[in-house]
Short mmCIF file of C-alpha atoms in Angstrom, two decimals:
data_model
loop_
_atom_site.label_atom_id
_atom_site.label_comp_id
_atom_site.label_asym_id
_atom_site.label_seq_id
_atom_site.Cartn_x
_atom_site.Cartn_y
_atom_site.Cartn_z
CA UNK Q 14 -40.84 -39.86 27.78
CA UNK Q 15 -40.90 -36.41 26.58
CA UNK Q 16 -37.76 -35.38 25.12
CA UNK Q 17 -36.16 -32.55 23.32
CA UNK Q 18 -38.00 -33.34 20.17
CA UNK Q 19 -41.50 -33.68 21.73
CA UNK Q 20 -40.45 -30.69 23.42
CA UNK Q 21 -39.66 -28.81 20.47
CA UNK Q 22 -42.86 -30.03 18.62
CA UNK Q 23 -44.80 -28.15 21.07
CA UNK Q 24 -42.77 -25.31 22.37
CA UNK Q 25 -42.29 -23.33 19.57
CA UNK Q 26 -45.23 -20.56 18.79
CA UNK Q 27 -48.20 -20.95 20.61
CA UNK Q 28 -49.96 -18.68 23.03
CA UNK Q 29 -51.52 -18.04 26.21
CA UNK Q 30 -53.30 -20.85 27.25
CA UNK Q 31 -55.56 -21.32 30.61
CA UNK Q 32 -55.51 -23.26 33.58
CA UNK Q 33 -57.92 -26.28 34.22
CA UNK Q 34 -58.93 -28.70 35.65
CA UNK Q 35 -60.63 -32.03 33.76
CA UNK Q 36 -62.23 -35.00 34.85
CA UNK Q 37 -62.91 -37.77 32.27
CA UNK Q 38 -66.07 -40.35 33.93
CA UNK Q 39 -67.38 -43.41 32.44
CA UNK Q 40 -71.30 -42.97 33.01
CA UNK Q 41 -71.03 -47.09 33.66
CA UNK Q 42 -68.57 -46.60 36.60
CA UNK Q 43 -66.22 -48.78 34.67
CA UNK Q 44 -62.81 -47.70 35.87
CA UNK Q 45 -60.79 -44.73 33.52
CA UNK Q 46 -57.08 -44.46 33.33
CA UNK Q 47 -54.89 -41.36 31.51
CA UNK Q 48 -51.26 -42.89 31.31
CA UNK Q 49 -49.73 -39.98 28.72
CA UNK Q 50 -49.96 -36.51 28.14
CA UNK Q 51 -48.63 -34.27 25.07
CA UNK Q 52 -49.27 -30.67 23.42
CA UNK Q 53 -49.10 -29.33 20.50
CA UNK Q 54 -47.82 -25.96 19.06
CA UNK Q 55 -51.72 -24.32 19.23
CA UNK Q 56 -51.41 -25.40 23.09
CA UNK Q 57 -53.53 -28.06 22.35
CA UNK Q 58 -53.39 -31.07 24.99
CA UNK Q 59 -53.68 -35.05 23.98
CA UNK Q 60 -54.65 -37.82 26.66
CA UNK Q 61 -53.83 -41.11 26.62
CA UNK Q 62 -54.91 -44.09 28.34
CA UNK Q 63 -57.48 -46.93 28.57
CA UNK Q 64 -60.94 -47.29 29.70
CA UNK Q 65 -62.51 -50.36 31.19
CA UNK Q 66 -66.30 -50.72 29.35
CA UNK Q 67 -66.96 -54.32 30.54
CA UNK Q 68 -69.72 -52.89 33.16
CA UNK Q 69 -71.32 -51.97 30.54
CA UNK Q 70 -71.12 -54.85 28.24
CA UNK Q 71 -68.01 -53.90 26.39
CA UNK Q 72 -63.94 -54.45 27.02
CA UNK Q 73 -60.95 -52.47 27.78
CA UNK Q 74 -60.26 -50.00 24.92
CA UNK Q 75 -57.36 -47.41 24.49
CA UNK Q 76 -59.08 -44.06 24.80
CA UNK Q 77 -57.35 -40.90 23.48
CA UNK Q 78 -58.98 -37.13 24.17
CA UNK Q 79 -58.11 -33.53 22.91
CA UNK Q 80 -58.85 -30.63 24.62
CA UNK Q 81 -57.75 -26.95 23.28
CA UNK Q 82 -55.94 -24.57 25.12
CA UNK Q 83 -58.57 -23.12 26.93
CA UNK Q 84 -59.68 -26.84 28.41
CA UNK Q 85 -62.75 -27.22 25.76
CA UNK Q 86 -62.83 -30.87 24.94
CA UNK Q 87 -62.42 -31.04 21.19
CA UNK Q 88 -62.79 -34.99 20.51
CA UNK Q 89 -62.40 -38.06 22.14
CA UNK Q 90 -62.34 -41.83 21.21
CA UNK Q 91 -61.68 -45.41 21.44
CA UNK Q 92 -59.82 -47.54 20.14
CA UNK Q 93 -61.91 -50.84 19.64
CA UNK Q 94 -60.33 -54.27 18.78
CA UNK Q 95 -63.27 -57.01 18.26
CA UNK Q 96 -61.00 -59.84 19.41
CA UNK Q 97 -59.36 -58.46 22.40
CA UNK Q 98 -58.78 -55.51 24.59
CA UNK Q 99 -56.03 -53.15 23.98
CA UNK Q 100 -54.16 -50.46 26.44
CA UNK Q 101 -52.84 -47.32 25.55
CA UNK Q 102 -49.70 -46.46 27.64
CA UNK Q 103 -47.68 -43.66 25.31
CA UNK Q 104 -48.64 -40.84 22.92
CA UNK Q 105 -46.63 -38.44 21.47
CA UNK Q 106 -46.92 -35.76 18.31
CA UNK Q 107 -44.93 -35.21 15.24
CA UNK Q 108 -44.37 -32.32 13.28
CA UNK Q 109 -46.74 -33.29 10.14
CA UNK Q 110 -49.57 -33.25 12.77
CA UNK Q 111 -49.46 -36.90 13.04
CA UNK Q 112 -50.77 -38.15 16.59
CA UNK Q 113 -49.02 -41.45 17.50
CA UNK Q 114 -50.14 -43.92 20.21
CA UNK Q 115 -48.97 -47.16 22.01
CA UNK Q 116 -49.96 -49.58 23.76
CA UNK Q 117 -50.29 -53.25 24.18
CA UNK Q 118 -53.27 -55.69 23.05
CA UNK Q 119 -55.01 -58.50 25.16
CA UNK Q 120 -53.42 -59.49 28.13
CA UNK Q 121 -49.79 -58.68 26.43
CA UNK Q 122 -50.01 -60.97 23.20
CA UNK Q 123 -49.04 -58.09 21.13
CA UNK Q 124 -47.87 -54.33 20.82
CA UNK Q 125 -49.83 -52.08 18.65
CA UNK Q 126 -48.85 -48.58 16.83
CA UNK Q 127 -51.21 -46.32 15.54
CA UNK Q 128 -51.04 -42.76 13.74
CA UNK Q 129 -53.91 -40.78 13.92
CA UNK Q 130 -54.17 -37.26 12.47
CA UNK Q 131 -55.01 -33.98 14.67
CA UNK Q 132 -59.05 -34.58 14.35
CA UNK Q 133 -58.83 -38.63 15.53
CA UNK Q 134 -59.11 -41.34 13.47
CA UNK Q 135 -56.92 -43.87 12.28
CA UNK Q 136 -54.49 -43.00 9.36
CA UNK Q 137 -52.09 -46.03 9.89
CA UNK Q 138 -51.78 -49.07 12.31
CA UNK Q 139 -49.63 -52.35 13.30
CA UNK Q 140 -48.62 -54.68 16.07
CA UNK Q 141 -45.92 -56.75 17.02
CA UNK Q 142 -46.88 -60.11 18.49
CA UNK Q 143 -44.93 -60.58 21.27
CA UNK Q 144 -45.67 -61.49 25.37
CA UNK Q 145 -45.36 -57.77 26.83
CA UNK Q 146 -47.28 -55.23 28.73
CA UNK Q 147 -44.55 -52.48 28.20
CA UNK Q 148 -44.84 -50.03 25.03
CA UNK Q 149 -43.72 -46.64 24.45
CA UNK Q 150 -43.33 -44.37 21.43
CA UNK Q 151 -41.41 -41.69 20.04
CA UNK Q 152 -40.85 -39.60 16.90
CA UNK Q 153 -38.13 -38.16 15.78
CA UNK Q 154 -37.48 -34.80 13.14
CA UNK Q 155 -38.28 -36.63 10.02
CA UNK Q 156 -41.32 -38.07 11.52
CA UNK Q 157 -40.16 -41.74 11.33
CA UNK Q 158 -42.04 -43.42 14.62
CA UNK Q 159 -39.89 -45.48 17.34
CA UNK Q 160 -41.56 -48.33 19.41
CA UNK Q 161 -40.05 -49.63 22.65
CA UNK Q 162 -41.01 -52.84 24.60
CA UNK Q 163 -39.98 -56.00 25.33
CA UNK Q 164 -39.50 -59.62 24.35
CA UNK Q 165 -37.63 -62.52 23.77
CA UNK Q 166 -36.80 -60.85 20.26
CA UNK Q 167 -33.14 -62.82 19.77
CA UNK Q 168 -35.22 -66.43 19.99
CA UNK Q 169 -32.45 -67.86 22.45
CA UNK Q 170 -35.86 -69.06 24.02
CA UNK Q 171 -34.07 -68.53 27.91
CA UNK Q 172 -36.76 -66.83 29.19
CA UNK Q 173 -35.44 -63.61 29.93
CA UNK Q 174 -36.52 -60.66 27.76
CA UNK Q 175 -34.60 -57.91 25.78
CA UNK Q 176 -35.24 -54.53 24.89
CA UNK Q 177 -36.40 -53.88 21.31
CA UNK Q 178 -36.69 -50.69 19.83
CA UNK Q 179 -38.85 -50.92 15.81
CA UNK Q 180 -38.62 -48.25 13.53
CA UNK Q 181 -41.09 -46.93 11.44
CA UNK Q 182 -41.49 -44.60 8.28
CA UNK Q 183 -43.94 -41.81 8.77
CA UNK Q 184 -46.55 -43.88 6.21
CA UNK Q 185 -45.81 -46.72 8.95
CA UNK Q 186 -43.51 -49.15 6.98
CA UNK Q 187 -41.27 -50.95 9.17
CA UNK Q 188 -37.66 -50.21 8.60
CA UNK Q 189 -35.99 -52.03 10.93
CA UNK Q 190 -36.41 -53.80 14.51
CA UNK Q 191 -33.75 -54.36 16.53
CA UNK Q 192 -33.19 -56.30 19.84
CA UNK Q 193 -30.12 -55.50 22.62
CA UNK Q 194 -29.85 -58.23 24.65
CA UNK Q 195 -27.73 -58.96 27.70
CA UNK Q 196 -28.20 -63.07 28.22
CA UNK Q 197 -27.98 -62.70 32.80
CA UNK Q 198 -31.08 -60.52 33.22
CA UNK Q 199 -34.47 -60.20 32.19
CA UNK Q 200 -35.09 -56.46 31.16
CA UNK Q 201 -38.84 -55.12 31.22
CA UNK Q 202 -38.36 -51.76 29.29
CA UNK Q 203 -39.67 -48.75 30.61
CA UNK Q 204 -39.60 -45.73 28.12
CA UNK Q 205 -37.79 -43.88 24.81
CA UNK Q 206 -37.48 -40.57 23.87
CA UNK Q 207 -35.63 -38.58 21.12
CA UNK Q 208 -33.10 -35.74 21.42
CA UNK Q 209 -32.66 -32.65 19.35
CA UNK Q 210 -29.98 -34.30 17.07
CA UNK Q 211 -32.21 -37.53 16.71
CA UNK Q 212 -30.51 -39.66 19.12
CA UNK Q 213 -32.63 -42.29 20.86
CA UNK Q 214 -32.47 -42.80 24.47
CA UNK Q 215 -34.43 -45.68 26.38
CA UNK Q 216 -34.25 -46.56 29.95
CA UNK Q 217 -35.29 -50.09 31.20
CA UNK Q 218 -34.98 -52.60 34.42
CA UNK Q 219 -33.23 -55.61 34.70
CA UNK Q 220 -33.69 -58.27 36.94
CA UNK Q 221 -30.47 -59.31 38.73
CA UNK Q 222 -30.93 -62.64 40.42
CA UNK Q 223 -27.80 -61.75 42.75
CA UNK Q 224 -28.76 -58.55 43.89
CA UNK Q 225 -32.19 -57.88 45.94
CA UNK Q 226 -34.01 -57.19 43.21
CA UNK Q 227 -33.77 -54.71 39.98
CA UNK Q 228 -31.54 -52.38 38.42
CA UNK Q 229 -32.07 -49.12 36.08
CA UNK Q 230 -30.68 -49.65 32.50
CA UNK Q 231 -30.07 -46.52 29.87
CA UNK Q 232 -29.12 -47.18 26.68
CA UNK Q 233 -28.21 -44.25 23.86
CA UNK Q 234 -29.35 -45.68 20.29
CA UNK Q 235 -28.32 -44.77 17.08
CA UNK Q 236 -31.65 -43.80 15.29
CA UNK Q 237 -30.46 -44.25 11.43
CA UNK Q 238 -28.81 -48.03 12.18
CA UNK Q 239 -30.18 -48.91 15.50
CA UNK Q 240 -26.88 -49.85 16.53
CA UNK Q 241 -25.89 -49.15 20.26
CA UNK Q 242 -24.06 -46.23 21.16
CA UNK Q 243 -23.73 -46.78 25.12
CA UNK Q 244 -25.22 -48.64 27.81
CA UNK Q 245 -24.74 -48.19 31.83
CA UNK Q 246 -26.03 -49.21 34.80
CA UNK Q 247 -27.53 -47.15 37.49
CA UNK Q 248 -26.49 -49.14 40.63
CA UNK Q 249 -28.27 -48.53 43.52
CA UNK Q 250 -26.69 -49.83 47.34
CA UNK Q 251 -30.13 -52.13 47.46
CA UNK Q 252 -32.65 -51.60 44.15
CA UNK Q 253 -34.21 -49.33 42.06
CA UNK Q 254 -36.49 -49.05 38.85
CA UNK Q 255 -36.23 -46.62 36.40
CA UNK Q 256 -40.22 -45.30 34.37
CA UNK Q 257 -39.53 -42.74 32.54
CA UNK Q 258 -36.84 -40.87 30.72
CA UNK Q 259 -36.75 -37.41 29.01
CA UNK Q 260 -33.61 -35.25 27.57
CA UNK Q 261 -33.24 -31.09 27.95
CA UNK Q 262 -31.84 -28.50 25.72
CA UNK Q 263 -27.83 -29.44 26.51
CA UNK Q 264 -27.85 -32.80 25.57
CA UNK Q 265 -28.41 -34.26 29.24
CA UNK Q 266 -30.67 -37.24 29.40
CA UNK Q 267 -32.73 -37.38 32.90
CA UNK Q 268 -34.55 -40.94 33.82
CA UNK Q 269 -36.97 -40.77 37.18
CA UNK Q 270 -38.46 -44.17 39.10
CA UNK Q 271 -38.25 -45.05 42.48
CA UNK Q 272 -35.06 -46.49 44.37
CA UNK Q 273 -34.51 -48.52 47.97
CA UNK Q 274 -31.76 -48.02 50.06
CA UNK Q 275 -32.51 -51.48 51.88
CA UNK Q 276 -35.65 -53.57 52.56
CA UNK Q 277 -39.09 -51.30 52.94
CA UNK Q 278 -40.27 -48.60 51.01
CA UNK Q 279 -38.75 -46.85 48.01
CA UNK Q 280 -37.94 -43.62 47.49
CA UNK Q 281 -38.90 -40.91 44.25
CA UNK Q 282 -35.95 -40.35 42.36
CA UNK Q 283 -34.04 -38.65 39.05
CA UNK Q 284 -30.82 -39.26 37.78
CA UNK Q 285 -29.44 -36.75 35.10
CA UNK Q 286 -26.66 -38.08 32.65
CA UNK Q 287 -24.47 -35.85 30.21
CA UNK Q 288 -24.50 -37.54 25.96
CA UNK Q 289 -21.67 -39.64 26.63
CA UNK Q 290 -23.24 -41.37 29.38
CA UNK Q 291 -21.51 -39.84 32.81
CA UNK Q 292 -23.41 -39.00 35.63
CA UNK Q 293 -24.06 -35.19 36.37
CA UNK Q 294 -25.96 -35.69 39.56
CA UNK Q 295 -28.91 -38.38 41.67
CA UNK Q 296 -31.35 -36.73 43.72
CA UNK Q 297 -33.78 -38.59 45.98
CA UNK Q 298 -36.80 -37.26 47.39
CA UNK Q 299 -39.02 -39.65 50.66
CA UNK Q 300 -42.15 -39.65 51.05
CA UNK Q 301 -43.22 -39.01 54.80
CA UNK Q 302 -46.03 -41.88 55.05
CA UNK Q 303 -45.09 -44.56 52.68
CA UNK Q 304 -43.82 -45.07 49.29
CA UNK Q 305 -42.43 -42.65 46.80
CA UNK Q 306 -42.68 -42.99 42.56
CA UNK Q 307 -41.85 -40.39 40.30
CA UNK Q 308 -43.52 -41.88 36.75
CA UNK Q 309 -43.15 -39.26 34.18
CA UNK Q 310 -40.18 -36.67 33.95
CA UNK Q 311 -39.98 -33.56 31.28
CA UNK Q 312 -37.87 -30.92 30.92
CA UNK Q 313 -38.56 -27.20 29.74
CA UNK Q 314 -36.38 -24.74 27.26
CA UNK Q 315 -34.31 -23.47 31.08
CA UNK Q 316 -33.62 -27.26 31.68
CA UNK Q 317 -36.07 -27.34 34.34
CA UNK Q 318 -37.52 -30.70 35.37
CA UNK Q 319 -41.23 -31.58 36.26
CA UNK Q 320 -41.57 -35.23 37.37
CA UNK Q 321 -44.98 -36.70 38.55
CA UNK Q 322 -46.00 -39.35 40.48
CA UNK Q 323 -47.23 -40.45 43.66
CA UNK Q 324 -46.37 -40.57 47.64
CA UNK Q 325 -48.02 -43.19 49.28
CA UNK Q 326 -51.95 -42.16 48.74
CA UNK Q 327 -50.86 -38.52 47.51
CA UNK Q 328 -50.47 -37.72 43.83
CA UNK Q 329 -46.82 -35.66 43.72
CA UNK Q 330 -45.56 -32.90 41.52
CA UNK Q 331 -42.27 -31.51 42.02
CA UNK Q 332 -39.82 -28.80 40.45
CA UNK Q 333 -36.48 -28.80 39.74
CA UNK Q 334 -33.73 -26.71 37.96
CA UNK Q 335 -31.16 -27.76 35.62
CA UNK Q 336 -28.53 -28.63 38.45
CA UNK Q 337 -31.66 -30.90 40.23
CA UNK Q 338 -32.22 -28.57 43.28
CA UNK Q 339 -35.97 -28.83 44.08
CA UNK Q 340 -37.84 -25.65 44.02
CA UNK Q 341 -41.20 -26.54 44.48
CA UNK Q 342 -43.54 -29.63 45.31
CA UNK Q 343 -47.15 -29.72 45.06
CA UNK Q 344 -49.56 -32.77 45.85
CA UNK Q 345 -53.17 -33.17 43.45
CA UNK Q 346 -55.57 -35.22 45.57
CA UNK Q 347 -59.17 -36.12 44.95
CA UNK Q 348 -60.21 -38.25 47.99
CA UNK Q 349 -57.99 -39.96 50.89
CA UNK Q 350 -56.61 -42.67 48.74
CA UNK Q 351 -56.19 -43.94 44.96
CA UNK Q 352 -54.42 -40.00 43.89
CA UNK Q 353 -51.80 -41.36 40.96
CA UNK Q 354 -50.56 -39.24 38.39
CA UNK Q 355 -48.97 -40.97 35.51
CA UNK Q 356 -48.14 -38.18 32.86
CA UNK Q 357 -46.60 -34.79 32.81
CA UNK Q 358 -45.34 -32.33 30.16
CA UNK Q 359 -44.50 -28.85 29.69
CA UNK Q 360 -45.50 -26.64 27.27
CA UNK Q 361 -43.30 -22.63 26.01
CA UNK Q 362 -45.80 -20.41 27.51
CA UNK Q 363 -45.52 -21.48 31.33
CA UNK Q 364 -47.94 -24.36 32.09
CA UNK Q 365 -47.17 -27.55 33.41
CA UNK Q 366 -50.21 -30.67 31.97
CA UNK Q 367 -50.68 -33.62 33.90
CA UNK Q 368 -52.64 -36.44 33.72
CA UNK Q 369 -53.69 -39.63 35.72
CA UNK Q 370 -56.32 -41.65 37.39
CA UNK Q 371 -57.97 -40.80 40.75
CA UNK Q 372 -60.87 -42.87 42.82
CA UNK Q 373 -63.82 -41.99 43.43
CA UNK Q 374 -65.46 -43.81 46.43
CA UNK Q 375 -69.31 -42.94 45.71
CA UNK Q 376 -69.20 -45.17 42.69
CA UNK Q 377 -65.87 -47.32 43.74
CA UNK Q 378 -64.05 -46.78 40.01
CA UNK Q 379 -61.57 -44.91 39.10
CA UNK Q 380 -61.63 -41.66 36.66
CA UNK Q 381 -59.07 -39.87 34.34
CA UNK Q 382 -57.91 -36.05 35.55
CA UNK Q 383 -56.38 -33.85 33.52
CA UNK Q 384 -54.92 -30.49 34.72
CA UNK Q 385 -53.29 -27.79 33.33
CA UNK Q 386 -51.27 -25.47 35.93
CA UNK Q 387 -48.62 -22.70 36.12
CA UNK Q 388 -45.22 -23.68 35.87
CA UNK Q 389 -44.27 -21.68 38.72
CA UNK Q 390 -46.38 -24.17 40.85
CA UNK Q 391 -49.40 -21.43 41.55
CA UNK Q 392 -52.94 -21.55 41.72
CA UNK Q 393 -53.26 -23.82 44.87
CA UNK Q 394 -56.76 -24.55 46.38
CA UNK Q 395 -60.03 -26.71 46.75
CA UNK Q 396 -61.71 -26.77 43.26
CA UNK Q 397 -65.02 -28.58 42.69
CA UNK Q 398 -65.25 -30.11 39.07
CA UNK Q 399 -68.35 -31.78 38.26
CA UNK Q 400 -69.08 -32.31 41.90
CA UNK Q 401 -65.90 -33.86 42.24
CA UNK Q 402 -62.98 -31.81 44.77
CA UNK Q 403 -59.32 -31.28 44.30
CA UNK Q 404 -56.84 -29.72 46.14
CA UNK Q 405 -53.41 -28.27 45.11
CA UNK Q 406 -51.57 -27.88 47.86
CA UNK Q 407 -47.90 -27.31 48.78
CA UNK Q 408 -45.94 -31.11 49.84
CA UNK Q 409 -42.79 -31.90 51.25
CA UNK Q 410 -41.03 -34.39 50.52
CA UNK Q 411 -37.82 -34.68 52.13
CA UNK Q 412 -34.85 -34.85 50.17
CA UNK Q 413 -32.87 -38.41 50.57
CA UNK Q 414 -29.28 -39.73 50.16
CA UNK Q 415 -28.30 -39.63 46.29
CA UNK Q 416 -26.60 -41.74 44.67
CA UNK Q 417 -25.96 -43.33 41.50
CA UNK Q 418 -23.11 -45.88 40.44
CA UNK Q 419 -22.36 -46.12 36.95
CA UNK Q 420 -20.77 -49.00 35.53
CA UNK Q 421 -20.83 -49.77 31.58
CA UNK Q 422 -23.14 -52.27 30.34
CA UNK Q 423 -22.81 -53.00 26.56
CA UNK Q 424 -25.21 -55.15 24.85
CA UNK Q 425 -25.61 -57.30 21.88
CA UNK Q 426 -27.52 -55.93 19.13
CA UNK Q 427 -29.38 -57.92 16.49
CA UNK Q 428 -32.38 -58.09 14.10
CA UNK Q 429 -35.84 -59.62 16.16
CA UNK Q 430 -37.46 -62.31 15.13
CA UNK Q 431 -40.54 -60.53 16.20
CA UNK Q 432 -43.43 -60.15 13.59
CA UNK Q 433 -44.86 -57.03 12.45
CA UNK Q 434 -48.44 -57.10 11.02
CA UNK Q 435 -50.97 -54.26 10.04
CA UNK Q 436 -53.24 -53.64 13.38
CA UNK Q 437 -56.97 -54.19 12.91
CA UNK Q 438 -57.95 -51.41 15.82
CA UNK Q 439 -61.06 -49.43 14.82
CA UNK Q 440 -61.80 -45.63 16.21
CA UNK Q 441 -65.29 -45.08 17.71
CA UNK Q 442 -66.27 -41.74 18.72
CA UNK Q 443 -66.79 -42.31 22.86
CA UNK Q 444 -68.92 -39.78 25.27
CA UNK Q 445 -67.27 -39.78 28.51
CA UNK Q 446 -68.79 -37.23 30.90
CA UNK Q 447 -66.13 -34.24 30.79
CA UNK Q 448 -66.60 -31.36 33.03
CA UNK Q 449 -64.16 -28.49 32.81
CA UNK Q 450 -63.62 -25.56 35.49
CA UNK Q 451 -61.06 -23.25 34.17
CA UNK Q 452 -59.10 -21.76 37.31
#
């Protein structure tokens, strides 16, 4: 979900910054997730995700972390609702210094936004009540703050779900929230980013009863009206599903997910479209023992794509250029199963930062890495961090059949009948264990 913007935000200036490697460990062995990852101009890094406290007498929380550039953990904390649990799925940065999250609250009774400034803490808040787990966020040059996810927003009560994209003022006022609905498919959305000219881009699934299963969905938004620019499918032969969605520095906008060519396991995948919708290329990558996911897709100031994800039991970075030829993969593994990585981001001075959530069989939970690493895909090896080992290792993935069949897809646009309210989500200060080895 990092696009030009975001990429901007926190590519310009900077300096040096090290490599490391984090772990983030709930003393209670209550399991830790990191679902987002974002830096800042100082080469700052920003987690997001959610921790599970109920082992030790508490409830899921969105947890947000800071480390500097030199892997020092500057803050971290939770975000606490006393009625319910909440999940944070997307972060992001704007150029006031403004850190935005989002995520979803209870079992999906309601989205929530929050800005917090550079130091934590809560400077604004609200939630949409609606029946989702899907949120994501981005910001655009004027700082106003976009919120994707999904609901039955138009009220036709059918029970399929449309993609709604809420604006916000950079105080947090709601200016406007619009729906885009197309009545034969349910559409979970997936992710939003902004370009350099403040376009809005989303990608999303929809559910097509007469096809095996679901389809990727990108829409181009307009960011002053909300109105719909374009819409098109990307038809697979069988299936696919689209996570994540970034744009580079000539206007291209790249989505990743996974994709089937028939029944069986699915394949990592990116698709790269030009502004006016049009595809410039598909490339599919297989994973040797099971399933391949690509989650989270950025792009760097060359054009060059990082995706992460996972193959089969192996967490999966890869390296493309601008014209999608790989030129390096890299597996991040902990232990023999339970390796996901969920975020990745680049920053200008040549370091790739991911994030995700690894098991650890001693104390059968799950705990947050975070890693920062050349962008030339160096440093491999076994590195210990707080008793803990990881290896960075070369992978290969073998490179599939791509595809990609693009077929227009315009949808109605209208106001939701979703309700915005001011969030009640309080910041507590939170002392996960954090071991750092620089490397």
């Amino acid at each position: 979900m990092t696009g030009i913007m975001q990429m901007l935000i926190s590519g310009q200036g900077g300096s040096s910054a090290a490599n490391f490697i984090g772990t983030l460990i709930d003393s209670s062995y209550g399991n830790a997730t990191a679902k987002n990852i974002a830096t800042d101009t100082s080469g700052n890094v920003y987690v997001c995700g959610y921790v599970d406290f109920t082992s030790s007498g508490g409830v899921i929380d969105t947890y947000l972390a800071k480390y500097n550039s030199s892997g020092t953990l500057l803050w971290q904390e939770k975000l606490h609702s006393s009625a319910t649990a909440s999940q944070g799925l997307s972060i992001v940065l704007g150029t006031d210094g403004g850190v935005i999250a989002a995520g979803y609250l209870g079992t999906g009774s309601a989205v929530f936004v929050c800005k917090c400034s550079t130091s934590g803490g809560i400077q604004w808040q609200n939630y949409l009540t609606t029946n989702t787990t899907n949120a994501s966020v981005a910001v655009d040059s004027s700082n106003n703050v976009f919120v994707l996810y999904s609901s039955d927003a138009s009220g036709s009560g059918s029970g399929y779900t449309d993609i709604v994209v809420a604006k916000y003022n950079s105080s947090g006022s709601l200016i406007w929230n619009k729906y885009h609905k197309n009545i034969l498919y349910a559409t979970p959305s997936a992710s939003i980013c902004i370009d350099a000219s403040d376009n809005i881009y989303v990608c999303a699934n929809s559910y097509v009863p007469a096809r095996p299963g679901y389809i990727g969905y990108v829409l181009k938004i307009n960011s002053t009206t909300g109105a719909e620019i374009w819409g098109v499918w990307i038809q697979p032969s069988y299936e696919n599903f689209l996570y994540d969605i970034t744009t580079d520095t000539s206007g291209n906008v790249i989505v990743c997910g996974w994709s089937k060519a028939g029944a069986g396991n699915s394949d990592a995948f990116i698709v790269s479209l030009n502004s006016a919708g049009s595809l410039n290329f598909a490339k599919v990558l297989s994973g040797a023992a099971g399933s391949a996911i690509f989650y989270s897709i950025s792009s760097d100031t060359s054009g060059n794509l990082y995706t992460a994800g996972i193959n089969y039991n192996t967490a999966e970075i890869v390296k493309y250029n601008s014209s999608g030829d790989v030129q390096w993969q890299r597996s991040y593994v902990m232990g023999a199963s339970g390796n996901n990585l969920y975020g990745v981001t680049i920053d200008s001075v040549g370091n790739i930062h991911i994030c995700g959530s690894f098991y650890n069989s001693a104390t059968s939970s799950y705990i947050i890495s975070v890693a920062s690493l050349p962008d030339t895909g160096g440093k491999t090896g076994v590195y210990t961090v707080g008793g803990l080992p990881f290896t960075y290792s070369s992978s290969s993935l073998s490179a599939g059949s791509g595809y990609a069949l693009l077929s227009s897809q315009p949808s109605s646009v209208g106001d939701s009948t979703i309700v915005n309210s001011s969030a009640s989500l309080a910041a507590t200060v939170t002392t996960l264990t954090s071991p750092v080895l620089v490397v």
